[in-house]
Amino acid sequence: MESSARREEALLTPREIYERLDRFVIGQDGAKRAVAIAAHNHLKRLLARRLRRTSLIKKSNILLMGPTGSGKTHIARNLADILHVPFTTVDATEYTEAGYYGKDVEVMISDLLFKANHSVEDTQRGIIFIDEVDKIARRSQGARNGAGSRDIGGEGVQQSLLKLLEGREVYVPLNVTQAWNKSDFVQVDTRDILFICAGTFSDLHDSGDEGSRAMGFGAEDPATRSQKRISTRQLTDFGMLAEFLGRLPVVVQLERLGEEDLLRVLSEPPDSIVREFRELLSMDDLEVDFAEPGLREVVRYSVERGLGARGLRSILEHVMADVMFEAPERRRRQVTVDAGFVRERLRGLDSTQLDV
């Protein structure tokens, strides 16, 4: 049954993958198309390997660049669901060069192994999402006195990741909580693990010359930012190793979501936040009407503070806190969340208090 399911998924075309992504991911059409093509090529590579054919198809590892809340993690997680493969999210800043205090990069394979219920075969076709990859840029070109300095959290981590990205057999600890104990480990081949790296690169415009200042995310002119693409040269100047970028052949640049897109994020997807709140409160026999003006107030608050889609849940959790607290005891079994309702509860709220 499992092998037939895999064969069925192997037949997914880029358009089919795109259409499935489109149900859950609002906007970012260019990014969804690029990811769909990379995923389709990845499936063909897996199929060739299962048929034991020699293949010239190289890994389609992906680099996603975009502002906070633009959907990088959301795209990766939904892609894993579509492909029916194990998926794990790791933070690049937690890892250090081998031999230093911190996590070795092999531990991220352990995380995936855990998500795959310790099935090495499933692990070897899974997806690892490495977030905050811009935070492991090379931090120093050498001290001014010529002595230089060790960069164990930047260039060192990039160097360590090269072997995983290109595909090697590595020994990984079975117990993620005791990664230092090498007595219990298993061999995993990373050749068919798809790596999706992501970062905001928000201060990229500060690393180049004056003419490139509108290129990064957070530039003054959003129209300019959406038209110009970040080049490999800019990324290497930023501190990313050319060898590292060379193992991420699919580069996708996401744009900041506008108010209309964020409004759709709130209510359209099958797993949208609004649908979730309705289901949650219906269990207390409470009917909630989310009026569009109220949702627009939530979106406006997120846009003004640059929180993106990621901030929508935290904002709505704050808005609905009193309702959820009183839901089992309310006599009025219907609540309308309109613009006034939202404004009253967001008045004086410090966005830094939100869990974003």
mmCIF file of C-alpha atoms in Angstrom:
data_model
loop_
_atom_site.group_PDB
_atom_site.id
_atom_site.type_symbol
_atom_site.label_atom_id
_atom_site.label_comp_id
_atom_site.label_asym_id
_atom_site.label_seq_id
_atom_site.Cartn_x
_atom_site.Cartn_y
_atom_site.Cartn_z
ATOM 1 C CA MET A 1 0.000 0.000 0.000
ATOM 2 C CA GLU A 2 2.832 2.389 0.901
ATOM 3 C CA SER A 3 4.755 1.744 -2.314
ATOM 4 C CA SER A 4 1.636 2.359 -4.427
ATOM 5 C CA ALA A 5 1.034 5.618 -2.532
ATOM 6 C CA ARG A 6 4.571 6.680 -3.312
ATOM 7 C CA ARG A 7 4.126 5.875 -7.001
ATOM 8 C CA GLU A 8 0.948 7.959 -7.033
ATOM 9 C CA GLU A 9 2.763 10.938 -5.473
ATOM 10 C CA ALA A 10 5.608 10.505 -7.966
ATOM 11 C CA LEU A 11 3.136 11.289 -10.743
ATOM 12 C CA LEU A 12 2.255 14.711 -9.327
ATOM 13 C CA THR A 13 2.922 17.369 -11.955
ATOM 14 C CA PRO A 14 4.206 20.864 -11.093
ATOM 15 C CA ARG A 15 0.714 22.223 -11.785
ATOM 16 C CA GLU A 16 -0.874 19.700 -9.394
ATOM 17 C CA ILE A 17 1.638 20.547 -6.666
ATOM 18 C CA TYR A 18 1.044 24.270 -7.280
ATOM 19 C CA GLU A 19 -2.744 23.852 -7.080
ATOM 20 C CA ARG A 20 -2.500 21.956 -3.792
ATOM 21 C CA LEU A 21 -0.166 24.618 -2.378
ATOM 22 C CA ASP A 22 -2.533 27.311 -3.616
ATOM 23 C CA ARG A 23 -5.332 25.995 -1.393
ATOM 24 C CA PHE A 24 -3.341 26.732 1.759
ATOM 25 C CA VAL A 25 -0.826 29.416 0.749
ATOM 26 C CA ILE A 26 -2.243 32.822 -0.197
ATOM 27 C CA GLY A 27 -0.333 34.965 -2.700
ATOM 28 C CA GLN A 28 3.330 34.357 -3.627
ATOM 29 C CA ASP A 29 2.381 32.817 -6.980
ATOM 30 C CA GLY A 30 5.927 32.985 -8.351
ATOM 31 C CA ALA A 31 7.321 31.311 -5.245
ATOM 32 C CA LYS A 32 4.703 28.540 -5.369
ATOM 33 C CA ARG A 33 5.493 27.840 -9.044
ATOM 34 C CA ALA A 34 9.243 27.659 -8.394
ATOM 35 C CA VAL A 35 8.781 25.391 -5.377
ATOM 36 C CA ALA A 36 6.359 23.164 -7.337
ATOM 37 C CA ILE A 37 8.917 22.683 -10.125
ATOM 38 C CA ALA A 38 11.692 21.897 -7.616
ATOM 39 C CA ALA A 39 9.430 19.419 -5.784
ATOM 40 C CA HIS A 40 8.444 17.703 -9.048
ATOM 41 C CA ASN A 41 12.114 17.294 -9.990
ATOM 42 C CA HIS A 42 12.800 15.962 -6.498
ATOM 43 C CA LEU A 43 10.046 13.349 -6.942
ATOM 44 C CA LYS A 44 11.527 12.302 -10.290
ATOM 45 C CA ARG A 45 14.926 11.931 -8.644
ATOM 46 C CA LEU A 46 13.412 9.720 -5.924
ATOM 47 C CA LEU A 47 11.600 7.652 -8.560
ATOM 48 C CA ALA A 48 14.811 7.103 -10.533
ATOM 49 C CA ARG A 49 16.559 5.983 -7.350
ATOM 50 C CA ARG A 50 13.733 3.533 -6.487
ATOM 51 C CA LEU A 51 13.939 2.083 -9.988
ATOM 52 C CA ARG A 52 17.686 1.750 -9.402
ATOM 53 C CA ARG A 53 18.490 3.805 -12.476
ATOM 54 C CA THR A 54 21.572 5.956 -12.702
ATOM 55 C CA SER A 55 20.378 9.525 -12.991
ATOM 56 C CA LEU A 56 21.922 12.907 -13.792
ATOM 57 C CA ILE A 57 19.197 14.738 -11.834
ATOM 58 C CA LYS A 58 20.799 16.836 -9.090
ATOM 59 C CA LYS A 59 19.198 17.817 -5.785
ATOM 60 C CA SER A 60 16.852 20.799 -6.022
ATOM 61 C CA ASN A 61 17.577 22.335 -2.620
ATOM 62 C CA ILE A 62 15.737 25.638 -2.193
ATOM 63 C CA LEU A 63 16.627 29.052 -0.741
ATOM 64 C CA LEU A 64 13.590 31.142 0.250
ATOM 65 C CA MET A 65 14.186 34.845 0.874
ATOM 66 C CA GLY A 66 11.461 37.128 2.155
ATOM 67 C CA PRO A 67 10.287 39.341 5.027
ATOM 68 C CA THR A 68 8.860 38.012 8.270
ATOM 69 C CA GLY A 69 5.350 36.636 7.821
ATOM 70 C CA SER A 70 5.547 36.240 4.035
ATOM 71 C CA GLY A 71 4.906 32.476 4.128
ATOM 72 C CA LYS A 72 8.341 30.800 3.941
ATOM 73 C CA THR A 73 7.718 28.212 6.668
ATOM 74 C CA HIS A 74 4.088 27.811 5.584
ATOM 75 C CA ILE A 75 5.092 26.885 2.022
ATOM 76 C CA ALA A 76 7.658 24.343 3.228
ATOM 77 C CA ARG A 77 5.303 22.685 5.734
ATOM 78 C CA ASN A 78 2.488 22.358 3.212
ATOM 79 C CA LEU A 79 4.880 21.011 0.592
ATOM 80 C CA ALA A 80 5.878 18.216 2.982
ATOM 81 C CA ASP A 81 2.191 17.382 3.542
ATOM 82 C CA ILE A 82 1.589 17.258 -0.220
ATOM 83 C CA LEU A 83 4.564 14.970 -0.814
ATOM 84 C CA HIS A 84 3.720 12.817 2.244
ATOM 85 C CA VAL A 85 7.246 12.942 3.619
ATOM 86 C CA PRO A 86 8.619 13.584 7.130
ATOM 87 C CA PHE A 87 9.275 17.258 7.835
ATOM 88 C CA THR A 88 11.181 19.140 10.503
ATOM 89 C CA THR A 89 11.984 22.802 11.118
ATOM 90 C CA VAL A 90 15.316 23.813 12.637
ATOM 91 C CA ASP A 91 16.871 27.164 13.484
ATOM 92 C CA ALA A 92 20.300 27.733 11.928
ATOM 93 C CA THR A 93 21.419 29.872 14.872
ATOM 94 C CA GLU A 94 21.346 26.856 17.228
ATOM 95 C CA TYR A 95 24.214 25.135 15.436
ATOM 96 C CA THR A 96 27.964 25.641 15.738
ATOM 97 C CA GLU A 97 31.081 24.392 14.020
ATOM 98 C CA ALA A 98 32.031 20.839 15.105
ATOM 99 C CA GLY A 99 34.055 20.818 18.316
ATOM 100 C CA TYR A 100 32.406 23.875 19.889
ATOM 101 C CA TYR A 101 29.659 24.102 22.479
ATOM 102 C CA GLY A 102 26.308 23.897 20.685
ATOM 103 C CA LYS A 103 24.564 21.544 18.296
ATOM 104 C CA ASP A 104 26.430 19.776 15.504
ATOM 105 C CA VAL A 105 24.612 20.000 12.172
ATOM 106 C CA GLU A 106 24.018 16.223 12.199
ATOM 107 C CA VAL A 107 21.484 16.809 14.984
ATOM 108 C CA MET A 108 19.036 18.253 12.434
ATOM 109 C CA ILE A 109 19.026 14.829 10.738
ATOM 110 C CA SER A 110 18.229 13.367 14.182
ATOM 111 C CA ASP A 111 15.220 15.698 14.405
ATOM 112 C CA LEU A 112 13.983 14.417 11.038
ATOM 113 C CA LEU A 113 14.643 10.812 12.103
ATOM 114 C CA PHE A 114 12.499 11.393 15.189
ATOM 115 C CA LYS A 115 9.674 12.844 13.057
ATOM 116 C CA ALA A 116 9.928 9.762 10.798
ATOM 117 C CA ASN A 117 9.423 7.459 13.820
ATOM 118 C CA HIS A 118 13.052 6.357 13.516
ATOM 119 C CA SER A 119 12.521 4.953 10.013
ATOM 120 C CA VAL A 120 15.816 5.543 8.198
ATOM 121 C CA GLU A 121 14.159 4.893 4.813
ATOM 122 C CA ASP A 122 11.502 7.585 5.385
ATOM 123 C CA THR A 123 14.085 9.977 6.837
ATOM 124 C CA GLN A 124 16.184 9.700 3.681
ATOM 125 C CA ARG A 125 13.358 11.168 1.563
ATOM 126 C CA GLY A 126 12.172 13.818 4.013
ATOM 127 C CA ILE A 127 12.382 17.623 4.043
ATOM 128 C CA ILE A 128 14.438 19.754 6.441
ATOM 129 C CA PHE A 129 13.507 23.435 6.719
ATOM 130 C CA ILE A 130 16.458 25.507 7.973
ATOM 131 C CA ASP A 131 15.200 28.892 9.150
ATOM 132 C CA GLU A 132 17.212 32.045 9.943
ATOM 133 C CA VAL A 133 19.918 30.994 7.479
ATOM 134 C CA ASP A 134 20.852 34.652 6.974
ATOM 135 C CA LYS A 135 22.040 34.688 10.610
ATOM 136 C CA ILE A 136 24.899 32.289 9.753
ATOM 137 C CA ALA A 137 26.489 34.694 7.277
ATOM 138 C CA ARG A 138 30.240 35.117 7.659
ATOM 139 C CA ARG A 139 30.565 37.707 10.398
ATOM 140 C CA SER A 140 34.170 38.790 10.023
ATOM 141 C CA GLN A 141 36.687 39.124 7.237
ATOM 142 C CA GLY A 142 39.577 39.274 9.704
ATOM 143 C CA ALA A 143 40.403 41.660 12.493
ATOM 144 C CA ARG A 144 41.841 45.071 11.672
ATOM 145 C CA ASN A 145 45.176 44.070 13.232
ATOM 146 C CA GLY A 146 45.425 41.171 10.777
ATOM 147 C CA ALA A 147 44.953 38.478 13.434
ATOM 148 C CA GLY A 148 41.552 37.328 12.158
ATOM 149 C CA SER A 149 38.963 35.609 14.353
ATOM 150 C CA ARG A 150 37.061 32.345 14.588
ATOM 151 C CA ASP A 151 33.472 32.522 13.327
ATOM 152 C CA ILE A 152 31.994 29.339 14.803
ATOM 153 C CA GLY A 153 28.378 30.451 14.376
ATOM 154 C CA GLY A 154 28.642 31.772 10.835
ATOM 155 C CA GLU A 155 31.058 30.536 8.195
ATOM 156 C CA GLY A 156 31.830 27.444 10.276
ATOM 157 C CA VAL A 157 28.182 26.340 10.239
ATOM 158 C CA GLN A 158 27.918 26.970 6.495
ATOM 159 C CA GLN A 159 31.003 24.797 5.951
ATOM 160 C CA SER A 160 29.517 22.035 8.130
ATOM 161 C CA LEU A 161 26.232 22.128 6.208
ATOM 162 C CA LEU A 162 27.906 21.608 2.819
ATOM 163 C CA LYS A 163 28.204 17.840 3.243
ATOM 164 C CA LEU A 164 24.517 17.523 4.171
ATOM 165 C CA LEU A 165 23.291 19.735 1.325
ATOM 166 C CA GLU A 166 25.256 17.930 -1.379
ATOM 167 C CA GLY A 167 24.464 14.467 -0.011
ATOM 168 C CA ARG A 168 26.686 12.300 2.167
ATOM 169 C CA GLU A 169 26.309 9.332 4.459
ATOM 170 C CA VAL A 170 26.519 10.692 7.988
ATOM 171 C CA TYR A 171 26.252 9.205 11.461
ATOM 172 C CA VAL A 172 23.509 10.838 13.491
ATOM 173 C CA PRO A 173 22.569 10.385 17.160
ATOM 174 C CA LEU A 174 19.393 8.415 17.844
ATOM 175 C CA ASN A 175 18.559 10.537 20.880
ATOM 176 C CA VAL A 176 18.147 14.224 20.024
ATOM 177 C CA THR A 177 18.355 15.253 23.681
ATOM 178 C CA GLN A 178 21.751 13.579 24.069
ATOM 179 C CA ALA A 179 23.431 14.472 20.803
ATOM 180 C CA TRP A 180 26.811 14.464 22.534
ATOM 181 C CA ASN A 181 26.534 10.726 23.271
ATOM 182 C CA LYS A 182 27.871 9.093 20.106
ATOM 183 C CA SER A 183 27.457 5.538 21.430
ATOM 184 C CA ASP A 184 23.946 5.319 19.937
ATOM 185 C CA PHE A 185 23.924 6.480 16.334
ATOM 186 C CA VAL A 186 22.639 5.403 12.955
ATOM 187 C CA GLN A 187 23.920 5.971 9.421
ATOM 188 C CA VAL A 188 21.718 8.167 7.210
ATOM 189 C CA ASP A 189 22.248 9.003 3.548
ATOM 190 C CA THR A 190 21.344 12.667 2.928
ATOM 191 C CA ARG A 191 21.488 12.458 -0.891
ATOM 192 C CA ASP A 192 17.686 12.475 -1.223
ATOM 193 C CA ILE A 193 16.799 14.702 1.729
ATOM 194 C CA LEU A 194 15.399 17.980 0.380
ATOM 195 C CA PHE A 195 16.756 21.022 2.201
ATOM 196 C CA ILE A 196 14.768 24.259 2.174
ATOM 197 C CA CYS A 197 16.750 27.151 3.631
ATOM 198 C CA ALA A 198 15.058 30.433 4.497
ATOM 199 C CA GLY A 199 16.019 33.862 5.745
ATOM 200 C CA THR A 200 14.759 37.428 5.780
ATOM 201 C CA PHE A 201 18.092 39.009 4.735
ATOM 202 C CA SER A 202 16.407 42.156 6.067
ATOM 203 C CA ASP A 203 19.585 44.228 6.298
ATOM 204 C CA LEU A 204 21.003 43.125 2.952
ATOM 205 C CA HIS A 205 20.775 46.689 1.629
ATOM 206 C CA ASP A 206 23.258 47.782 4.291
ATOM 207 C CA SER A 207 25.981 45.406 3.071
ATOM 208 C CA GLY A 208 26.271 46.773 -0.437
ATOM 209 C CA ASP A 209 26.945 50.150 -1.987
ATOM 210 C CA GLU A 210 24.609 53.100 -2.030
ATOM 211 C CA GLY A 211 23.055 52.010 -5.294
ATOM 212 C CA SER A 212 21.914 48.708 -3.848
ATOM 213 C CA ARG A 213 20.207 50.062 -0.755
ATOM 214 C CA ALA A 214 16.698 49.547 -2.120
ATOM 215 C CA MET A 215 17.382 45.888 -2.889
ATOM 216 C CA GLY A 216 16.899 44.318 0.527
ATOM 217 C CA PHE A 217 13.726 43.671 2.461
ATOM 218 C CA GLY A 218 12.840 46.690 4.543
ATOM 219 C CA ALA A 219 13.903 49.184 1.862
ATOM 220 C CA GLU A 220 11.972 52.427 1.767
ATOM 221 C CA ASP A 221 10.274 51.899 -1.592
ATOM 222 C CA PRO A 222 8.210 48.674 -1.713
ATOM 223 C CA ALA A 223 7.666 49.054 -5.454
ATOM 224 C CA THR A 224 11.414 49.085 -6.061
ATOM 225 C CA ARG A 225 11.875 46.135 -3.749
ATOM 226 C CA SER A 226 9.327 44.025 -5.588
ATOM 227 C CA GLN A 227 10.868 44.715 -8.990
ATOM 228 C CA LYS A 228 14.557 44.085 -8.271
ATOM 229 C CA ARG A 229 16.019 40.700 -7.501
ATOM 230 C CA ILE A 230 18.789 40.008 -5.031
ATOM 231 C CA SER A 231 21.843 38.688 -6.883
ATOM 232 C CA THR A 232 24.298 35.956 -5.904
ATOM 233 C CA ARG A 233 26.993 38.633 -5.710
ATOM 234 C CA GLN A 234 24.975 40.528 -3.112
ATOM 235 C CA LEU A 235 24.492 37.352 -1.099
ATOM 236 C CA THR A 236 28.218 36.547 -1.112
ATOM 237 C CA ASP A 237 29.012 40.146 -0.131
ATOM 238 C CA PHE A 238 26.467 39.719 2.661
ATOM 239 C CA GLY A 239 28.538 36.823 4.006
ATOM 240 C CA MET A 240 27.093 33.680 2.411
ATOM 241 C CA LEU A 241 29.681 31.256 1.029
ATOM 242 C CA ALA A 242 29.625 30.718 -2.735
ATOM 243 C CA GLU A 243 29.907 26.950 -2.107
ATOM 244 C CA PHE A 244 26.885 27.100 0.178
ATOM 245 C CA LEU A 245 24.795 29.026 -2.359
ATOM 246 C CA GLY A 246 25.934 26.626 -5.085
ATOM 247 C CA ARG A 247 24.183 23.797 -3.246
ATOM 248 C CA LEU A 248 20.922 25.778 -3.201
ATOM 249 C CA PRO A 249 20.191 25.949 -6.956
ATOM 250 C CA VAL A 250 16.544 27.076 -6.580
ATOM 251 C CA VAL A 251 16.435 30.655 -5.243
ATOM 252 C CA VAL A 252 12.964 32.051 -4.541
ATOM 253 C CA GLN A 253 12.276 35.619 -3.461
ATOM 254 C CA LEU A 254 8.980 36.217 -1.663
ATOM 255 C CA GLU A 255 7.310 39.613 -1.464
ATOM 256 C CA ARG A 256 5.721 41.292 1.524
ATOM 257 C CA LEU A 257 2.011 40.406 1.684
ATOM 258 C CA GLY A 258 -0.410 43.312 1.260
ATOM 259 C CA GLU A 259 -3.611 43.956 3.174
ATOM 260 C CA GLU A 260 -5.838 42.093 0.701
ATOM 261 C CA ASP A 261 -3.616 39.008 0.815
ATOM 262 C CA LEU A 262 -3.538 39.052 4.615
ATOM 263 C CA LEU A 263 -7.328 39.367 4.696
ATOM 264 C CA ARG A 264 -7.533 36.232 2.556
ATOM 265 C CA VAL A 265 -5.020 34.466 4.833
ATOM 266 C CA LEU A 266 -7.366 35.050 7.773
ATOM 267 C CA SER A 267 -10.430 33.417 6.259
ATOM 268 C CA GLU A 268 -9.913 31.582 2.945
ATOM 269 C CA PRO A 269 -7.623 28.532 3.492
ATOM 270 C CA PRO A 270 -9.242 25.320 4.790
ATOM 271 C CA ASP A 271 -7.125 25.648 7.940
ATOM 272 C CA SER A 272 -7.570 29.415 8.339
ATOM 273 C CA ILE A 273 -7.451 31.082 11.754
ATOM 274 C CA VAL A 274 -11.052 32.329 11.506
ATOM 275 C CA ARG A 275 -12.356 28.821 10.756
ATOM 276 C CA GLU A 276 -10.346 27.491 13.680
ATOM 277 C CA PHE A 277 -11.811 30.026 16.112
ATOM 278 C CA ARG A 278 -15.333 29.310 14.872
ATOM 279 C CA GLU A 279 -14.859 25.584 15.450
ATOM 280 C CA LEU A 280 -13.244 26.142 18.831
ATOM 281 C CA LEU A 281 -16.060 28.336 20.136
ATOM 282 C CA SER A 282 -18.809 26.242 18.552
ATOM 283 C CA MET A 283 -17.801 23.511 21.024
ATOM 284 C CA ASP A 284 -19.151 25.897 23.687
ATOM 285 C CA ASP A 285 -22.292 26.436 21.575
ATOM 286 C CA LEU A 286 -21.118 29.960 20.813
ATOM 287 C CA GLU A 287 -21.632 31.312 17.302
ATOM 288 C CA VAL A 288 -19.052 33.898 16.191
ATOM 289 C CA ASP A 289 -19.558 36.257 13.269
ATOM 290 C CA PHE A 290 -16.251 37.718 12.047
ATOM 291 C CA ALA A 291 -17.301 40.828 10.121
ATOM 292 C CA GLU A 292 -14.972 41.949 7.338
ATOM 293 C CA PRO A 293 -14.364 45.428 8.872
ATOM 294 C CA GLY A 294 -13.211 43.713 12.068
ATOM 295 C CA LEU A 295 -10.808 41.448 10.192
ATOM 296 C CA ARG A 296 -9.489 44.486 8.299
ATOM 297 C CA GLU A 297 -8.624 46.114 11.639
ATOM 298 C CA VAL A 298 -6.604 43.019 12.574
ATOM 299 C CA VAL A 299 -4.828 43.102 9.201
ATOM 300 C CA ARG A 300 -4.140 46.841 9.455
ATOM 301 C CA TYR A 301 -2.563 46.404 12.888
ATOM 302 C CA SER A 302 -0.290 43.641 11.524
ATOM 303 C CA VAL A 303 0.739 45.659 8.445
ATOM 304 C CA GLU A 304 1.497 48.839 10.401
ATOM 305 C CA ARG A 305 3.862 46.929 12.675
ATOM 306 C CA GLY A 306 5.435 44.786 9.960
ATOM 307 C CA LEU A 307 4.281 41.499 11.513
ATOM 308 C CA GLY A 308 2.993 39.925 8.287
ATOM 309 C CA ALA A 309 0.884 36.764 8.276
ATOM 310 C CA ARG A 310 2.801 35.385 11.238
ATOM 311 C CA GLY A 311 1.358 38.067 13.506
ATOM 312 C CA LEU A 312 -2.293 37.485 12.615
ATOM 313 C CA ARG A 313 -2.800 34.597 15.022
ATOM 314 C CA SER A 314 -1.270 36.414 18.002
ATOM 315 C CA ILE A 315 -3.341 39.518 17.292
ATOM 316 C CA LEU A 316 -6.585 37.550 16.985
ATOM 317 C CA GLU A 317 -5.746 35.530 20.113
ATOM 318 C CA HIS A 318 -5.481 38.820 22.001
ATOM 319 C CA VAL A 319 -8.718 40.164 20.482
ATOM 320 C CA MET A 320 -10.644 36.987 21.329
ATOM 321 C CA ALA A 321 -9.123 36.391 24.791
ATOM 322 C CA ASP A 322 -12.133 37.681 26.773
ATOM 323 C CA VAL A 323 -14.616 35.831 24.566
ATOM 324 C CA MET A 324 -12.761 32.533 24.970
ATOM 325 C CA PHE A 325 -12.477 33.026 28.737
ATOM 326 C CA GLU A 326 -16.205 33.671 29.119
ATOM 327 C CA ALA A 327 -17.456 31.346 26.347
ATOM 328 C CA PRO A 328 -18.762 28.482 28.549
ATOM 329 C CA GLU A 329 -20.668 30.952 30.771
ATOM 330 C CA ARG A 330 -22.034 33.452 28.241
ATOM 331 C CA ARG A 331 -25.788 33.855 28.090
ATOM 332 C CA ARG A 332 -25.729 35.498 24.680
ATOM 333 C CA ARG A 333 -24.797 32.658 22.381
ATOM 334 C CA GLN A 334 -23.728 34.893 19.518
ATOM 335 C CA VAL A 335 -20.801 37.306 19.219
ATOM 336 C CA THR A 336 -20.061 39.723 16.385
ATOM 337 C CA VAL A 337 -16.424 40.676 15.923
ATOM 338 C CA ASP A 338 -16.713 44.023 14.126
ATOM 339 C CA ALA A 339 -14.336 46.970 13.704
ATOM 340 C CA GLY A 340 -15.317 48.568 17.019
ATOM 341 C CA PHE A 341 -14.882 45.264 18.879
ATOM 342 C CA VAL A 342 -11.344 44.858 17.498
ATOM 343 C CA ARG A 343 -10.269 48.504 17.942
ATOM 344 C CA GLU A 344 -11.342 48.511 21.583
ATOM 345 C CA ARG A 345 -9.238 45.427 22.369
ATOM 346 C CA LEU A 346 -6.184 46.546 20.392
ATOM 347 C CA ARG A 347 -6.134 50.015 21.960
ATOM 348 C CA GLY A 348 -2.899 50.451 23.875
ATOM 349 C CA LEU A 349 -1.583 47.000 22.949
ATOM 350 C CA ASP A 350 2.205 46.910 22.608
ATOM 351 C CA SER A 351 3.058 44.679 19.634
ATOM 352 C CA THR A 352 6.231 43.525 21.425
ATOM 353 C CA GLN A 353 3.959 41.678 23.877
ATOM 354 C CA LEU A 354 2.702 39.444 21.066
ATOM 355 C CA ASP A 355 4.243 36.012 20.600
ATOM 356 C CA VAL A 356 5.394 36.386 16.977
#
